[in-house]
Every structure is written in structure tokens, then in C-alpha cells.
Amino acid sequence: MKIAMVSAHASPLAEPGSPAAGGRNVHVAALSAALVRAGHQVTVYTRRDDPHIRTEVVTREGYLVVHVPAGPPKPLPRDQILRHLGEFGTFLRRHWSLYPVDMVHAHFWISALAAELAAREHRLPVIVSFHGLGTVVRRHEGLADTSPRSRIRFERLIALRAAHVLASCSEEAAELARMGLPRLRASIVPGGVDPAAFTGDGSAASTGARHRLLAVGRLSRRKGFELAVRALAELPGTELVIAGSAVGDALDDDAEGRRLRRIASEYGVQERFRLLGPVSHIGMPRLYRSADVVLCTPQYEPFGLVPLEAMACRRPVVATAVGGMLDTVVDGVTGRLVASPDPDGIARAVRPLLEDRTLRETWGAAGDDRARSRYGWDRIAAATLHAYHRVAPERAAKVVAPAR
Ligand code: UDP
């Protein structure tokens, strides 16, 4: 089948961990690659944000990336893309006239809006992965929510119009049901992990004599790194390193980076706390392997690839009981889910792991098993294809040459 992946903002070619790229970029890239391995043709449509980049790029994995001219060819904050969606949708409509596709899969609500406008004329089924919902953002961020005001209203319309919605976790499926989407119109298809790249075997980044706690993600308040810094005060002999870029500015000037450093000083743990900045995606397994425990303590999390990557690297995960972690982390088996997100609770969950190497190894091995048996990208691609088949069996069954 010929699949059009629409990811207006998250390019699969962007380096994860950089200010503008994270889990969604990894998801679109890895899912597209896995669908190609399963014998399908995949074209990813993403907004051109660099004047020098080629319009079409064939990736090593065999999928095509089309850079869609919509708005100025420079990086734009996600929330400013809405105004260029008309252009984006018109391009898709014309492109699909010239190069017909069988199935459209849109990632994030903005892409879904453009995809549904363009797909209508061609009578194409549109599958939507929201990767997070505006209702959840509004609930947690309140006035600090920078999403366009129309987001929540549009997401409801998009969900109801879509041929099918792929929820990233049980919590998102429940939220969609609350928005009025009949449960049968959504399936849970989570994010995945590359089992060949993320393994417990291989070298680890060097560490000192202290136990190491690792947290990963862009420096945004929602990631809850503050909790990890404050928990450090209750965990002597332990260091905390955080990998990920500042959101926008250089690390030293970044407001969240400065705030975290200030909290570290207030709690007297600045000597044991380090912001690494962005780490190349290829370097992430070595970093996970250097950790005794991986902390994932966001306030909310649409899915969260980091806990899965940590598990595949055989590391126990201590996580807040939110979003995708409720599905991926099994409390008392692969890590700990902390129900009340406070520094004490996190320190209490971490301490027994630091004191007991066997416990770390046992939970790490269980995490590895779980990540490998349930979350490899080939398996996620199979679940995605199952949803495509359910929506349009005759289209999904089409056989095509693997690459254009
Ligand atoms: N990542 C990376 N380098 C960094 C920080 C993060 O490669 O310095 C990657 C990380 O390995 C993961 C992704 O960025 O694949 C973050 O995904 P997640 O879903 O956890 O968070 P999001 O970015 O979607 O908020």
C-alpha cells in the first residue's frame, strides 16, 4: 500500500534531543522505516523549514520525505504553523492528484487538519495519531498553555471525522472517549523502541564513584526535572544528570536550565547535578547504560519514549504515574510508578534500587523483556497496519513495489 504520513511540524530527519525535535520525530521516522520493512511505500510530508534542503529526500531506510513549502522556510514554533495550513493542505491535495496514495496517517492535530482538508477531495481514509491532546495540556498548563485557542474544538472535530484514531496509551484513549469519540473508533497503538540500537549490552558512558540517576528530555517545565533535583537532596552519594536541549535558547541562558541550577543550589546538590545538553540519538544507549536508575517524572506525558528506551537498555525506571508510563512501566516489576509526584515519593522509590544491585538487575531484565516483546517498532507497525486494514481492507491489501 502507498502510505502518506503527514507530519507538518515533526520532521523524521531532525536530530532528536535538539530544541525542535523529540519523541514525535523519532516515532514518525521509526514507524515509517518499519512500514517500509513490512513491504509498503511510505512518503512523509513535513513543512520545509530550511531554504537549502532538497524538496525530496529518499532516506536510507527507504521512505521518501517531501518538504512541503508552507510559510517561511525557517523553523517556526509549533503553535505558529496553523496559519500556514491552507498552503500545506493545498500542496497535499495537488501532490496526491499526481501521486495517488491509499492511506493517509496524520501525526498531531495540526497535520490532521491539513490532511483531512486535502483527503476529502480524493476520498482518502485519514488515520490520526494525536500524540497528546489539547484538553490535557489545558488542564495542566492553564494560562501558560500556548496552543491556539481553537485546538480543543478542532481536535474533537478531527477525531470525529477521522476514519480511525490511534491513541498512544490507555489514558489518551479514555480522554478521547470523554471528548465523545465512540470507543470502537480508536485503537491503542503506542510508541516503540529500536531493539537493535537500545540494548543492555555494550559500553557505557563513564561515571564516577557515585550512583547515577539519569533523566532525559527537552528542558521544559512539564518534564518535571525539578522533582528529580529536589529528590537528589534526599539521596546522598548520588548524582543526577539530565540529557536534552534547552527549548529555544542556549543551555546557559535557558530559563528552565537556570531555574533547575538555582533549585540545585538551594538544596545544596549543585555539585552532584549536571545538565549535559543534547546528546546524539545514537549516543543515547551508552548514556542509559551508565545510569543506575532512569527517572521519568513529567507532570503529564502523551506517551514517553524515554522509559521504553531505558527499559530496553535494562535499566529500572522510576516514573510518575501519568500518560504512557501507566502502560509501559509495571510497578514493582520493571520499576516504580510514583502516584504522588513529590520529591519524597521519588526518593523513597529510588533508594531501595540504589541499595540493592540485584533488584536493579532484576527489574532491568524485566523491563528489557517487556520492551523487546511488546514495543519493537516492527510490532508497532503491525498494530498500525491492523488499524489500516480495519478501516479500508481493500486499500490496505494493495501490493506495491517497495520504493518509488
Ligand atoms: N533524545 C535524544 N537526545 C537527547 C534527548 C532526547 O536523542 O539529548 C531522544 C530520546 O532518546 C527519545 C526522544 O528524544 O527518543 C524523546 O522522546 P519522549 O517521547 O520521551 O519525549 P518528547 O520529546 O516527545 O517530549
PDB file of N, CA, C and O in Angstrom, residues 75 92 99 130 208 224 372 378 394 402:
ATOM      1  N   PRO A  75      12.657  27.531  10.793  1.00  0.00           N
ATOM      2  CA  PRO A  75      11.926  26.914  11.897  1.00  0.00           C
ATOM      3  C   PRO A  75      10.883  27.864  12.468  1.00  0.00           C
ATOM      4  O   PRO A  75      11.143  29.059  12.608  1.00  0.00           O
ATOM      5  N   LEU A  92      -0.719  19.166  -0.443  1.00  0.00           N
ATOM      6  CA  LEU A  92      -1.024  17.730  -0.311  1.00  0.00           C
ATOM      7  C   LEU A  92      -2.065  17.313  -1.359  1.00  0.00           C
ATOM      8  O   LEU A  92      -1.929  16.291  -2.018  1.00  0.00           O
ATOM      9  N   TYR A  99       0.444  11.916  -7.523  1.00  0.00           N
ATOM     10  CA  TYR A  99       0.981  10.659  -6.973  1.00  0.00           C
ATOM     11  C   TYR A  99      -0.034  10.079  -6.000  1.00  0.00           C
ATOM     12  O   TYR A  99       0.041  10.326  -4.801  1.00  0.00           O
ATOM     13  N   PHE A 130      -2.818  11.594  17.617  1.00  0.00           N
ATOM     14  CA  PHE A 130      -2.729  12.964  18.141  1.00  0.00           C
ATOM     15  C   PHE A 130      -1.404  13.251  18.834  1.00  0.00           C
ATOM     16  O   PHE A 130      -0.952  14.381  18.859  1.00  0.00           O
ATOM     17  N   GLY A 208      31.524   8.426  37.717  1.00  0.00           N
ATOM     18  CA  GLY A 208      32.450   8.483  38.855  1.00  0.00           C
ATOM     19  C   GLY A 208      32.082   7.406  39.868  1.00  0.00           C
ATOM     20  O   GLY A 208      31.473   6.388  39.513  1.00  0.00           O
ATOM     21  N   GLY A 224       9.111  17.960  34.508  1.00  0.00           N
ATOM     22  CA  GLY A 224       9.204  17.699  35.955  1.00  0.00           C
ATOM     23  C   GLY A 224      10.610  17.412  36.460  1.00  0.00           C
ATOM     24  O   GLY A 224      10.780  16.716  37.465  1.00  0.00           O
ATOM     25  N   ARG A 372      11.215  -5.381  24.642  1.00  0.00           N
ATOM     26  CA  ARG A 372      11.512  -6.173  23.450  1.00  0.00           C
ATOM     27  C   ARG A 372      10.299  -6.965  22.958  1.00  0.00           C
ATOM     28  O   ARG A 372      10.058  -7.058  21.765  1.00  0.00           O
ATOM     29  N   ASP A 378       8.698  -3.017  14.747  1.00  0.00           N
ATOM     30  CA  ASP A 378       8.018  -3.891  13.777  1.00  0.00           C
ATOM     31  C   ASP A 378       6.648  -4.304  14.314  1.00  0.00           C
ATOM     32  O   ASP A 378       5.678  -4.410  13.564  1.00  0.00           O
ATOM     33  N   GLU A 394      -9.670  -3.140   1.468  1.00  0.00           N
ATOM     34  CA  GLU A 394      -9.256  -3.328   0.069  1.00  0.00           C
ATOM     35  C   GLU A 394      -8.041  -2.449  -0.274  1.00  0.00           C
ATOM     36  O   GLU A 394      -7.160  -2.846  -1.025  1.00  0.00           O
ATOM     37  N   PRO A 402       8.381  -1.800  -3.365  1.00  0.00           N
ATOM     38  CA  PRO A 402       8.815  -1.207  -2.103  1.00  0.00           C
ATOM     39  C   PRO A 402       9.216   0.275  -2.157  1.00  0.00           C
ATOM     40  O   PRO A 402       9.000   0.983  -1.209  1.00  0.00           O
TER      41      PRO A 402
END
